[in-house]
XYZ file of C-alpha atoms in Angstrom:
763
model
C 0.029 -0.061 -0.009
C 2.812 2.385 0.717
C 3.517 3.128 -2.935
C -0.046 3.081 -4.083
C 0.085 6.516 -5.608
C 1.428 5.512 -9.019
C -1.653 3.265 -9.429
C -4.065 6.102 -8.672
C -3.184 9.051 -10.903
C -4.424 7.529 -14.209
C -7.714 6.908 -12.514
C -7.843 10.458 -11.410
C -7.200 11.868 -14.878
C -9.820 9.654 -16.525
C -12.528 10.640 -13.998
C -15.901 11.837 -15.205
C -17.191 15.264 -15.954
C -17.823 18.079 -13.415
C -21.398 16.928 -12.855
C -20.443 13.209 -12.484
C -22.686 10.157 -12.405
C -22.323 7.628 -9.651
C -19.107 5.755 -9.847
C -19.275 2.124 -10.907
C -16.765 1.097 -8.206
C -16.293 2.239 -4.672
C -13.198 4.165 -3.462
C -13.136 1.727 -0.539
C -14.755 -1.716 -1.096
C -17.258 -2.209 1.663
C -17.065 -4.931 4.279
C -20.392 -6.719 4.220
C -20.173 -7.564 7.954
C -19.683 -3.941 8.775
C -22.651 -2.970 6.667
C -24.765 -5.572 8.374
C -23.752 -4.166 11.801
C -24.619 -0.663 10.617
C -28.083 -1.924 9.534
C -28.626 -3.513 12.965
C -27.671 -0.236 14.879
C -29.732 1.974 12.513
C -32.935 -0.002 13.243
C -32.700 0.840 16.918
C -32.013 4.606 16.580
C -34.623 7.387 17.058
C -34.388 10.506 14.941
C -32.870 12.379 17.836
C -30.162 9.667 18.158
C -29.417 9.718 14.437
C -29.023 13.514 14.569
C -26.863 13.187 17.728
C -24.455 10.987 15.688
C -24.155 13.861 13.312
C -23.108 16.336 16.031
C -19.725 17.372 17.222
C -18.942 19.648 20.222
C -15.740 21.285 21.516
C -14.233 19.379 24.423
C -13.932 22.489 26.645
C -17.720 22.732 26.711
C -17.854 19.459 28.636
C -15.349 20.696 31.309
C -15.426 22.973 34.341
C -13.020 25.911 33.804
C -9.429 24.833 34.494
C -10.542 21.358 35.365
C -10.875 17.874 33.801
C -14.142 17.372 35.706
C -17.345 17.348 33.637
C -19.505 20.416 33.525
C -23.335 20.260 33.784
C -23.434 20.875 30.093
C -21.678 17.570 29.459
C -24.819 15.774 30.641
C -26.864 17.813 28.115
C -24.502 17.085 25.267
C -24.062 13.393 25.855
C -27.367 12.324 27.441
C -30.035 14.579 26.032
C -28.599 15.147 22.511
C -26.626 11.908 22.344
C -23.827 13.844 20.514
C -21.629 11.289 18.703
C -18.354 13.240 18.393
C -16.069 15.501 20.491
C -13.039 17.459 19.249
C -10.092 19.455 20.420
C -7.503 19.561 23.138
C -8.410 20.384 26.737
C -8.282 24.122 27.759
C -6.261 25.132 24.728
C -2.984 23.288 25.214
C -1.560 19.832 24.826
C -2.337 17.066 27.296
C -0.633 13.836 28.129
C -1.911 10.494 26.838
C -3.060 9.657 30.375
C -5.251 12.852 30.618
C -6.805 12.179 27.275
C -7.491 8.524 28.147
C -9.190 9.470 31.404
C -11.367 12.193 29.703
C -12.349 10.099 26.738
C -13.067 7.180 28.972
C -15.658 9.264 30.829
C -17.247 10.299 27.498
C -17.291 6.680 26.260
C -18.986 5.427 29.439
C -21.877 7.832 29.009
C -22.152 7.417 25.277
C -22.317 3.571 25.558
C -24.898 3.926 28.443
C -27.158 6.124 26.253
C -26.991 4.619 22.826
C -24.467 1.778 22.859
C -22.453 3.732 20.290
C -18.934 4.923 21.123
C -17.885 8.482 20.732
C -15.536 9.531 17.850
C -12.937 11.909 19.306
C -10.909 14.095 16.937
C -7.711 16.217 17.216
C -5.745 18.519 15.013
C -2.561 16.460 14.994
C -1.147 17.893 11.813
C 2.665 17.413 11.973
C 2.837 14.516 14.368
C 0.759 14.338 17.504
C 0.943 18.074 17.972
C -1.692 18.309 20.728
C -0.049 15.524 22.805
C 2.594 16.283 25.446
C 5.841 14.445 24.812
C 4.884 13.283 21.371
C 7.283 13.270 18.313
C 6.712 16.363 16.198
C 7.804 16.643 12.568
C 8.318 19.581 10.209
C 5.114 21.144 9.091
C 3.814 19.899 5.727
C 5.269 22.793 3.705
C 8.754 21.981 5.075
C 8.315 18.304 4.573
C 7.355 18.935 0.967
C 10.724 20.507 0.500
C 12.334 17.160 1.076
C 10.665 15.682 -1.965
C 10.793 12.448 -0.072
C 7.330 10.954 0.284
C 8.672 8.167 2.496
C 8.987 10.875 5.205
C 5.310 11.780 4.717
C 4.395 8.164 5.274
C 6.560 7.923 8.351
C 5.156 11.157 9.856
C 1.698 9.636 9.348
C 2.666 6.294 10.859
C 4.276 7.753 13.978
C 1.551 10.405 14.442
C -1.108 7.669 14.305
C 0.709 5.501 16.893
C 1.198 8.414 19.352
C -2.342 9.761 18.800
C -3.880 6.286 19.408
C -1.833 6.135 22.568
C -4.235 8.878 23.731
C -7.255 6.770 22.775
C -7.893 9.336 20.076
C -8.857 7.600 16.822
C -9.315 10.493 14.445
C -7.078 13.330 13.151
C -7.805 16.364 11.035
C -4.996 15.943 8.603
C -3.501 15.847 5.891
C -3.987 19.348 4.648
C -4.317 19.295 0.819
C -4.869 23.055 0.022
C -2.961 24.182 -2.943
C -1.281 27.395 -1.632
C -1.579 29.659 -4.650
C -1.277 32.920 -2.858
C 1.870 33.234 -0.826
C 0.302 35.765 1.564
C -2.226 33.212 2.853
C -1.565 32.524 6.536
C -2.205 28.744 6.203
C 0.279 28.093 3.455
C 2.598 26.294 5.862
C -0.097 23.706 6.739
C -0.044 22.221 3.185
C 2.465 20.692 0.778
C 2.851 23.855 -1.287
C 1.572 25.090 -4.599
C 1.713 21.960 -6.808
C -1.100 19.432 -7.191
C 1.095 16.445 -7.855
C 3.275 17.110 -4.785
C 0.106 17.580 -2.657
C -1.369 14.356 -4.012
C 1.760 12.275 -3.677
C 2.710 13.433 -0.193
C -0.926 13.433 0.972
C -1.531 9.849 -0.240
C 1.592 8.617 1.621
C 0.631 10.475 4.828
C -2.842 9.035 4.627
C -1.486 5.486 4.207
C 0.826 5.989 7.128
C -1.986 7.319 9.402
C -4.685 4.782 8.448
C -2.567 1.693 7.685
C -3.048 -0.743 4.827
C -6.800 -1.561 5.259
C -9.245 1.317 5.653
C -12.051 -1.044 6.459
C -10.220 -2.509 9.483
C -7.977 0.145 11.095
C -5.984 -1.345 13.950
C -5.157 0.015 17.384
C -1.999 1.771 16.086
C -3.629 3.774 13.364
C -6.250 6.481 13.043
C -8.821 7.788 10.671
C -7.841 10.862 8.607
C -9.822 13.891 7.659
C -8.456 15.401 4.462
C -8.982 19.149 4.292
C -10.064 21.754 3.299
C -12.355 20.732 0.368
C -11.401 22.775 -1.772
C -9.663 25.873 -3.260
C -9.170 27.247 0.299
C -5.570 28.242 -0.444
C -6.552 30.200 -3.577
C -7.828 33.192 -1.608
C -7.914 36.249 -3.783
C -6.969 38.630 -0.957
C -4.469 36.302 0.655
C -6.435 36.552 3.836
C -7.794 33.497 5.702
C -11.375 32.431 5.149
C -11.919 34.804 2.230
C -13.224 34.027 -1.244
C -11.485 32.345 -4.107
C -12.325 32.653 -7.773
C -11.247 29.391 -9.414
C -12.954 28.120 -12.542
C -14.625 24.722 -12.539
C -12.152 23.640 -15.113
C -9.027 24.489 -13.062
C -10.856 23.245 -9.942
C -11.069 19.879 -11.506
C -7.627 19.805 -13.107
C -5.564 20.979 -10.057
C -7.518 21.407 -6.829
C -9.614 18.230 -6.837
C -6.668 15.966 -7.758
C -5.111 15.652 -4.205
C -8.445 14.998 -2.572
C -9.424 12.375 -5.107
C -6.112 10.698 -4.762
C -6.471 10.455 -0.998
C -10.109 9.329 -1.200
C -8.973 6.545 -3.595
C -6.157 5.712 -1.161
C -8.800 5.091 1.525
C -9.283 8.441 3.383
C -12.272 7.960 5.684
C -13.373 11.509 6.302
C -13.151 14.928 4.660
C -13.401 18.468 6.009
C -14.961 21.316 4.020
C -13.400 24.704 2.971
C -14.660 27.473 5.296
C -15.061 30.022 2.463
C -16.499 30.354 -1.013
C -15.388 29.827 -4.609
C -16.905 31.891 -7.372
C -19.553 32.988 -4.902
C -20.566 29.474 -3.930
C -20.127 28.498 -0.320
C -18.475 25.138 -0.254
C -20.523 24.034 2.776
C -23.740 24.572 0.699
C -22.504 22.955 -2.607
C -24.333 19.779 -3.387
C -22.481 19.539 -6.681
C -19.103 19.452 -4.967
C -19.864 17.713 -1.705
C -22.291 15.024 -3.001
C -21.477 15.045 -6.729
C -17.725 15.333 -6.790
C -16.533 13.981 -3.459
C -19.065 11.179 -2.987
C -20.780 10.107 -6.195
C -17.954 10.576 -8.757
C -15.632 8.451 -6.605
C -18.060 5.950 -5.119
C -16.840 7.162 -1.665
C -18.845 6.046 1.355
C -16.815 8.195 3.816
C -18.022 11.002 6.007
C -17.926 14.784 5.416
C -17.458 17.132 8.501
C -17.756 20.820 8.525
C -15.039 23.191 9.720
C -15.397 25.230 12.970
C -18.991 26.550 13.241
C -19.188 26.896 9.435
C -22.795 26.000 9.028
C -23.663 28.802 11.339
C -21.381 31.007 9.242
C -23.463 30.376 6.126
C -25.984 32.614 7.872
C -24.051 34.961 10.186
C -21.046 35.666 8.048
C -21.663 34.732 4.433
C -25.368 35.696 4.096
C -26.439 32.794 1.891
C -29.032 31.568 4.370
C -31.879 33.488 6.062
C -31.108 32.193 9.547
C -29.337 29.296 11.202
C -32.091 26.820 10.509
C -31.957 27.705 6.795
C -28.138 27.286 6.900
C -28.570 23.768 8.254
C -31.030 22.948 5.487
C -28.511 24.032 2.881
C -25.536 22.205 4.339
C -27.150 18.901 5.244
C -28.937 18.708 1.923
C -25.680 19.527 0.131
C -24.014 16.465 1.728
C -22.550 17.431 5.069
C -22.670 14.438 7.431
C -21.246 15.852 10.642
C -21.841 19.353 12.187
C -18.832 20.879 13.925
C -20.838 23.123 16.181
C -18.396 23.799 19.009
C -20.389 25.634 21.566
C -24.067 24.644 21.736
C -26.682 22.094 20.738
C -29.210 24.397 19.069
C -28.356 22.970 15.637
C -29.673 19.538 16.659
C -33.114 20.852 17.636
C -33.305 22.858 14.430
C -32.273 19.871 12.256
C -34.986 17.748 13.884
C -37.554 20.456 13.055
C -36.283 20.541 9.431
C -36.805 16.756 9.111
C -40.303 16.998 10.726
C -41.228 19.808 8.299
C -40.003 17.816 5.293
C -37.237 20.268 4.386
C -34.458 17.805 5.072
C -35.380 14.187 3.948
C -35.027 11.623 6.708
C -33.203 9.513 4.128
C -30.401 12.179 4.127
C -30.219 11.880 7.918
C -30.036 8.143 7.575
C -27.254 8.382 4.967
C -25.247 10.790 7.180
C -25.708 8.686 10.279
C -24.624 5.531 8.399
C -21.481 7.324 7.290
C -20.610 8.302 10.807
C -21.286 4.782 12.089
C -19.235 3.346 9.222
C -16.184 5.352 10.337
C -16.640 4.087 13.941
C -16.947 0.445 12.874
C -13.949 0.736 10.588
C -11.981 2.089 13.501
C -12.959 -0.801 15.723
C -14.437 1.537 18.334
C -17.367 -0.778 19.010
C -14.953 -3.573 19.913
C -12.502 -1.335 21.882
C -14.010 1.995 22.875
C -11.508 2.428 25.730
C -8.462 1.761 23.618
C -7.229 -1.189 25.655
C -5.954 -3.390 22.802
C -2.906 -1.384 21.784
C 0.625 -1.450 23.117
C 2.057 2.053 23.218
C 5.354 1.429 24.944
C 7.225 2.902 21.976
C 5.670 6.281 22.535
C 8.311 8.972 21.710
C 10.976 6.268 21.275
C 14.409 6.817 19.839
C 13.405 5.523 16.401
C 10.608 8.061 16.195
C 12.968 10.875 17.317
C 15.536 9.940 14.675
C 12.917 9.837 11.991
C 11.763 13.379 12.895
C 15.383 14.575 12.983
C 15.936 13.073 9.497
C 12.821 14.827 8.162
C 14.215 18.171 9.503
C 17.579 17.470 7.848
C 15.950 16.836 4.489
C 13.505 19.805 4.769
C 15.979 22.714 5.232
C 16.743 24.438 1.915
C 20.084 25.978 1.026
C 19.218 28.784 -1.398
C 22.484 30.736 -1.607
C 26.102 29.840 -0.845
C 28.353 32.469 -2.354
C 32.036 31.609 -2.422
C 31.119 28.323 -0.737
C 31.129 30.058 2.645
C 29.220 27.077 3.960
C 29.951 24.638 5.653
C 31.511 26.522 8.401
C 34.430 24.967 10.255
C 33.673 24.106 13.879
C 36.206 26.702 15.129
C 34.329 29.500 13.292
C 33.505 32.342 15.678
C 29.801 32.994 15.189
C 27.863 36.111 16.178
C 24.253 34.931 16.428
C 21.396 37.442 16.218
C 17.683 37.527 15.294
C 14.278 36.889 16.816
C 14.278 33.227 15.695
C 17.690 32.453 17.276
C 16.894 31.418 20.777
C 13.207 30.385 20.958
C 11.336 27.259 20.089
C 8.066 28.734 18.946
C 9.168 29.777 15.400
C 10.648 26.295 14.718
C 7.224 24.595 15.099
C 4.744 27.094 13.822
C 1.008 26.831 14.697
C -0.866 23.699 15.935
C 2.143 23.204 18.163
C 1.084 22.302 21.695
C -1.480 25.103 21.291
C -3.431 26.542 18.379
C -1.131 29.522 17.797
C 2.003 27.641 18.736
C 2.915 29.995 21.657
C 2.853 27.083 24.109
C 6.047 25.779 22.406
C 7.950 28.429 24.423
C 6.863 26.643 27.633
C 9.740 24.411 28.894
C 7.175 21.758 30.014
C 6.603 21.030 26.361
C 9.934 21.811 24.706
C 12.498 22.005 27.431
C 14.279 18.820 26.205
C 14.791 20.280 22.642
C 17.398 22.748 21.436
C 16.788 26.258 20.101
C 19.051 27.232 17.224
C 21.412 28.963 19.713
C 21.637 25.816 21.849
C 22.163 23.588 18.840
C 24.920 25.795 17.395
C 26.677 25.916 20.758
C 26.906 22.083 20.724
C 28.663 22.137 17.230
C 30.821 25.352 17.296
C 33.497 26.318 19.767
C 32.517 29.981 19.926
C 28.912 31.295 19.624
C 28.114 34.778 20.852
C 24.406 35.400 21.030
C 23.187 39.007 21.225
C 19.396 39.583 21.454
C 19.372 42.566 19.100
C 15.747 41.825 18.230
C 13.269 39.527 19.807
C 9.530 38.765 19.490
C 7.457 40.487 22.138
C 5.266 37.950 23.975
C 3.028 40.755 25.145
C 1.877 41.547 21.684
C 0.581 39.602 18.576
C 2.737 37.331 16.546
C 4.313 40.271 14.657
C 5.205 42.341 17.744
C 8.930 42.802 18.159
C 11.149 44.496 20.769
C 14.561 45.936 20.121
C 17.597 44.963 22.134
C 21.232 46.069 22.214
C 22.566 46.788 18.740
C 25.663 48.428 20.117
C 26.620 45.283 21.906
C 26.227 43.263 18.724
C 28.396 45.743 16.796
C 31.055 45.414 19.492
C 30.819 41.566 19.383
C 31.185 41.566 15.598
C 34.818 42.682 15.896
C 35.805 39.280 17.211
C 33.556 37.143 15.041
C 34.165 35.433 11.682
C 30.571 35.253 10.536
C 27.200 36.685 11.492
C 24.307 34.233 11.486
C 20.952 36.185 11.433
C 17.865 34.030 12.261
C 15.002 36.003 10.909
C 11.467 35.407 9.587
C 8.184 34.984 11.408
C 6.875 34.002 14.812
C 4.222 31.272 14.898
C 0.547 31.969 13.951
C -2.424 30.059 12.810
C -5.405 30.806 10.655
C -6.968 34.255 10.655
C -4.616 35.476 13.398
C -1.859 35.222 10.823
C -3.417 37.609 8.294
C -0.991 40.266 7.147
C -1.166 43.150 4.699
C 2.433 43.103 3.482
C 4.657 40.097 2.727
C 7.768 42.181 3.248
C 9.896 41.090 6.199
C 9.534 43.394 9.208
C 11.336 46.704 8.923
C 13.121 45.968 12.256
C 14.638 42.773 10.903
C 15.629 44.383 7.573
C 17.369 47.167 9.380
C 19.073 44.831 11.818
C 20.652 42.846 8.853
C 21.583 46.086 7.003
C 23.318 47.471 10.077
C 25.333 44.383 10.786
C 26.266 43.862 7.135
C 28.111 47.222 7.252
C 30.599 45.643 9.606
C 32.041 43.761 6.578
C 31.672 40.475 8.250
C 30.054 37.816 6.088
C 26.284 37.263 6.822
C 24.405 34.009 6.771
C 20.650 34.488 6.688
C 18.503 31.757 8.271
C 14.884 32.123 7.315
C 12.260 30.507 9.519
C 8.783 31.222 8.205
C 5.353 29.765 7.415
C 5.269 31.658 4.013
C 7.953 33.337 1.989
C 8.581 36.833 3.436
C 10.060 39.334 0.959
C 13.844 39.715 1.538
C 14.789 41.521 -1.609
C 16.578 44.339 0.197
C 18.852 42.199 2.320
C 19.490 39.077 0.197
C 22.402 40.788 -1.635
C 24.005 41.523 1.640
C 24.225 37.864 2.550
C 26.820 35.345 1.576
C 24.489 32.428 2.188
C 20.766 31.867 2.744
C 19.045 28.873 4.381
C 15.242 28.556 4.594
C 14.382 26.163 7.294
C 10.669 26.922 6.873
C 9.071 25.287 9.935
C 11.285 22.323 10.746
C 9.877 21.268 14.107
C 11.524 20.558 17.399
C 14.656 19.080 15.807
C 15.101 22.026 13.374
C 17.816 23.712 15.408
C 19.866 20.437 15.677
C 19.439 19.839 11.937
C 20.543 23.319 11.055
C 23.659 23.116 13.190
C 24.651 19.781 11.613
C 24.082 21.197 8.135
C 25.935 24.460 8.796
C 29.020 22.708 10.172
C 28.988 20.125 7.314
C 28.324 17.023 9.305
C 25.200 16.678 7.180
C 24.470 17.797 3.622
C 21.549 19.870 2.311
C 19.154 18.088 0.018
C 15.879 20.088 -0.018
C 14.250 22.097 -2.799
C 11.582 24.744 -2.565
C 8.025 23.334 -3.010
C 6.771 26.874 -3.752
C 7.790 29.961 -5.667
C 9.531 32.533 -3.433
C 8.456 35.978 -4.619
C 10.805 38.902 -4.925
C 8.104 41.603 -4.925
C 4.956 41.910 -3.005
C 2.780 42.625 -6.105
C 4.397 39.870 -8.211
C 3.039 36.614 -6.774
C 3.326 33.733 -9.239
C 3.401 29.995 -9.130
C 5.782 27.873 -11.126
C 3.022 26.691 -13.429
C 2.321 30.189 -14.800
C 0.797 30.810 -18.199
C 3.326 31.812 -20.879
C 1.723 35.184 -21.334
C 2.795 36.051 -17.744
C 6.434 36.008 -18.735
C 6.930 37.776 -22.018
C 9.007 40.928 -22.447
C 8.065 42.665 -25.706
C 5.901 42.234 -28.811
C 5.850 44.048 -32.081
C 3.780 47.046 -32.976
C 2.687 50.156 -31.004
C 1.951 48.232 -27.855
C 4.995 47.391 -25.759
C 4.011 44.292 -23.947
C 5.956 43.872 -20.725
C 5.080 41.005 -18.317
C 7.985 39.308 -16.708
C 8.318 36.959 -13.777
C 11.164 37.712 -11.432
C 11.069 35.456 -8.365
C 13.686 35.573 -5.581
C 13.937 31.803 -5.801
C 12.040 29.403 -8.132
C 10.028 26.325 -7.365
C 12.455 23.403 -7.162
C 15.464 25.528 -6.311
C 17.876 24.271 -3.692
C 21.635 23.702 -3.345
C 23.913 21.116 -1.896
C 27.524 20.963 -0.697
C 28.125 18.734 -3.688
C 27.181 19.085 -7.369
C 25.090 16.967 -9.677
C 25.227 16.615 -13.406
C 22.412 15.350 -15.547
C 23.052 13.592 -18.842
C 21.838 11.012 -21.366
C 18.084 11.574 -21.016
C 16.236 8.955 -23.028
C 12.650 7.931 -23.811
C 11.527 4.584 -25.255
C 9.417 6.284 -27.858
C 9.202 9.534 -29.745
C 5.537 9.263 -30.492
C 2.754 8.183 -28.109
C -1.001 8.038 -27.931
C -3.646 7.779 -25.250
C -3.140 4.500 -23.241
C 0.568 4.441 -23.808
C 3.216 4.452 -21.057
C 6.318 6.510 -21.718
C 9.432 5.077 -20.119
C 12.149 7.677 -19.463
C 15.632 7.635 -18.005
C 18.373 9.997 -17.166
C 21.837 9.574 -15.703
C 22.637 11.694 -12.582
C 26.291 11.952 -11.490
C 27.648 13.343 -8.250
C 30.477 15.451 -9.609
C 31.494 16.852 -6.228
C 33.725 15.527 -3.405
C 31.196 14.331 -0.900
C 28.014 12.253 -0.816
C 24.670 13.910 -1.310
C 20.957 13.419 -1.932
C 19.257 14.918 -4.919
C 15.507 15.224 -5.701
C 15.158 14.434 -9.366
C 12.083 16.191 -10.824
C 10.354 15.451 -14.072
C 8.527 18.288 -15.757
C 6.380 18.470 -18.964
C 5.441 21.406 -21.206
C 2.556 21.132 -23.684
C 3.620 23.321 -26.560
C 0.220 23.906 -28.044
C -3.237 23.244 -26.643
C -6.817 24.419 -26.989
C -6.618 25.697 -23.444
C -3.553 27.948 -23.134
C -0.993 25.701 -21.469
C 1.230 26.399 -18.473
C 4.974 26.942 -18.900
C 5.566 23.524 -17.208
C 3.970 21.024 -14.839
C 5.660 18.640 -12.411
C 4.827 15.017 -13.396
C 7.041 12.895 -11.111
C 9.896 12.967 -8.694
C 12.169 10.749 -6.796
C 15.067 11.233 -4.428
C 18.393 9.523 -4.793
C 21.614 9.362 -2.841
C 24.988 9.336 -4.576
C 28.476 8.975 -3.280
C 31.165 11.269 -4.706
C 31.801 10.332 -8.315
C 28.875 7.906 -8.473
C 26.409 7.783 -11.351
C 22.871 6.414 -11.206
C 20.357 5.993 -13.822
C 16.976 7.277 -12.784
C 13.847 5.902 -14.453
C 10.310 7.211 -14.674
C 7.202 5.598 -16.162
C 4.796 8.357 -17.358
C 1.282 7.474 -18.406
C 0.148 9.361 -21.465
C -2.991 10.364 -19.541
C -0.806 12.161 -17.008
C -0.227 14.798 -19.773
C -3.972 15.414 -20.151
C -5.767 18.537 -19.122
C -9.337 19.598 -18.467
C -10.849 21.326 -21.473
C -13.508 23.972 -21.696
C -16.111 21.187 -21.768
C -14.922 20.110 -18.292
C -13.652 16.774 -19.605
C -10.188 15.417 -19.360
C -8.518 15.464 -22.853
C -5.167 14.512 -24.376
C -4.669 16.466 -27.621
C -2.268 15.616 -30.430
C 0.884 17.755 -30.582
C 4.324 18.240 -29.170
C 5.396 17.892 -25.572
C 8.724 18.796 -24.053
C 9.846 16.578 -21.093
C 12.664 17.911 -18.908
C 14.746 16.574 -16.027
C 17.389 18.915 -14.680
C 19.085 20.602 -17.665
C 18.074 17.765 -19.985
C 15.044 17.758 -22.265
C 13.565 15.898 -25.168
C 10.629 16.307 -27.519
C 7.829 13.788 -27.850
C 4.806 13.911 -30.243
C 1.288 12.842 -29.241
C -0.571 11.356 -32.159
C -4.180 10.565 -32.738
């Protein structure tokens, strides 16, 4: 199952039209015994109990303030309304497995007393078990994408599942599959970047790691996923969170749907909906997309859950419903199966009224309830509601820690290395500055022990890990840290406070190199909205001032999205973007800077140079054309700071001898390609090998290039390997104006590294 992706993409490309008929096969073949058990349970349920299974309430509403004791409202939620799902951590920060087990055990006891149906508990465990004290945390998805190593996505899923199930939590709201097409968007770091193939490939492997090999029978060491946020969430026009997108149905199908469909066909059990709208259509109210695309076109029998209070938002925020009751009518009839209503139970009374009034068919309630029950049976919750069958003695074991460390090593990107200033010898005298230098919070980002990630500064959660300063001090003989600029914990995530620049200037006299750790503090969702991608003026001026000393500067960028560094990049001899590498990010950086380890990552996004020139790598050719004849002087050029796929190493790689087994192909063919890659440097290194295609002429104006496959290889100094790819002809198809997948005759350029060749598609 681990390498199932290659078997899925052809199916994705050949899927039906945008208003699809029911699929002839199911995404997950049903287990007849499970279906029989669902039938048996359904016969016993009242309407109130069925609606209760569709409900989900925030955990804190069940607790007394500051306590793990049940509040009076818990009785209302679990006994009166029979609510079937609870979500979130307790009181806003991570808890130990023991605390979760005790709390969930209480919930299960009441749920089983009332209906005989266990509760489905869910957590935002998005880069490891991020709401679990002591768990193994990985780089965030955007950083992991930079590794171009989908084995690491699988391992992150596998380890997250094990450590989450140790809490008796069987459901996680991950992976995030939002194509991040606007670099200003504050949730960019939660996803695998801007490319649909990378999103699908990494998302499928993470899904397989989380759920295990059999989605019908998930064992005690795996969990159900909730792929999110369906869809076009990351295409926000304004770049602000939860704001509208304007993506055509054609592009929606060709790019945005692909990762979701791939994960559905890989067995994903649940799906969470985009909070906002696309082309004026609220996703939570779209029957075409929720029922038609997600369910019917794939034959998917999984469950759709809303995002936080988003049915209510159809009325209160988005004004597509007359009132809350009308919003429920729209969403449930569209295909929503579970209502994430975090604070009260009003929705369940209103939904009962809608059924009694005939405005929501009871058959739709039955379908939704069956989908919820199916997830619970597939998870084995009826057999083991208290989570007693698993052995979790390997929680946070050395193997898990080493895997997270390796993920950090392969996720940090070397973007500039002028005069080969890196690696630094261990006797290099370093002056260390910058707000990211001696704090854990910016290494992890949001969803990191707390929603905004601020809890990562608490030693009870991260005291055993190293900040960048602590990690550098373990590798280099002389590190002088001067807090010239720090994040202000009394303000929002952008607030900064100035320190002692004079002390830093004095210390620079005795240093060999200045390492400036700059970027962003952690943030999550709407809190991270900004109006300008430019790095803060304080940080820019800090680097400019220190560069005047004449000492070489190494910039270390830590950020959840690419902040504009155009003014200071020329002042630096080297630039490393660690993105959000997790708790082992400081250790990985120190090992890379001193040369014990080698860089091997490449950017999974386009790093912009200007705030008003935000592009993706798969731009249309008209976006990058300098002049044209006649009176009109056409001037549209793309000038990125760093391009998608850019990343350096301490060694060099040479590509040669690219071959294809055919010069002409037609639909149904497989094109076998190969290229020789040689390590021409003096040390071993890993290299992501990326295969791109360019359609030279098409009835829909083609992109400059599209990523079609990748693999990562390791080569010793002087070693050559032949890398092979098998590309299905259908992988070169696109969605036409008729919203159908099409492969048109004509020329295609295939490129790997600096090698390319031309192939011709024939009728």
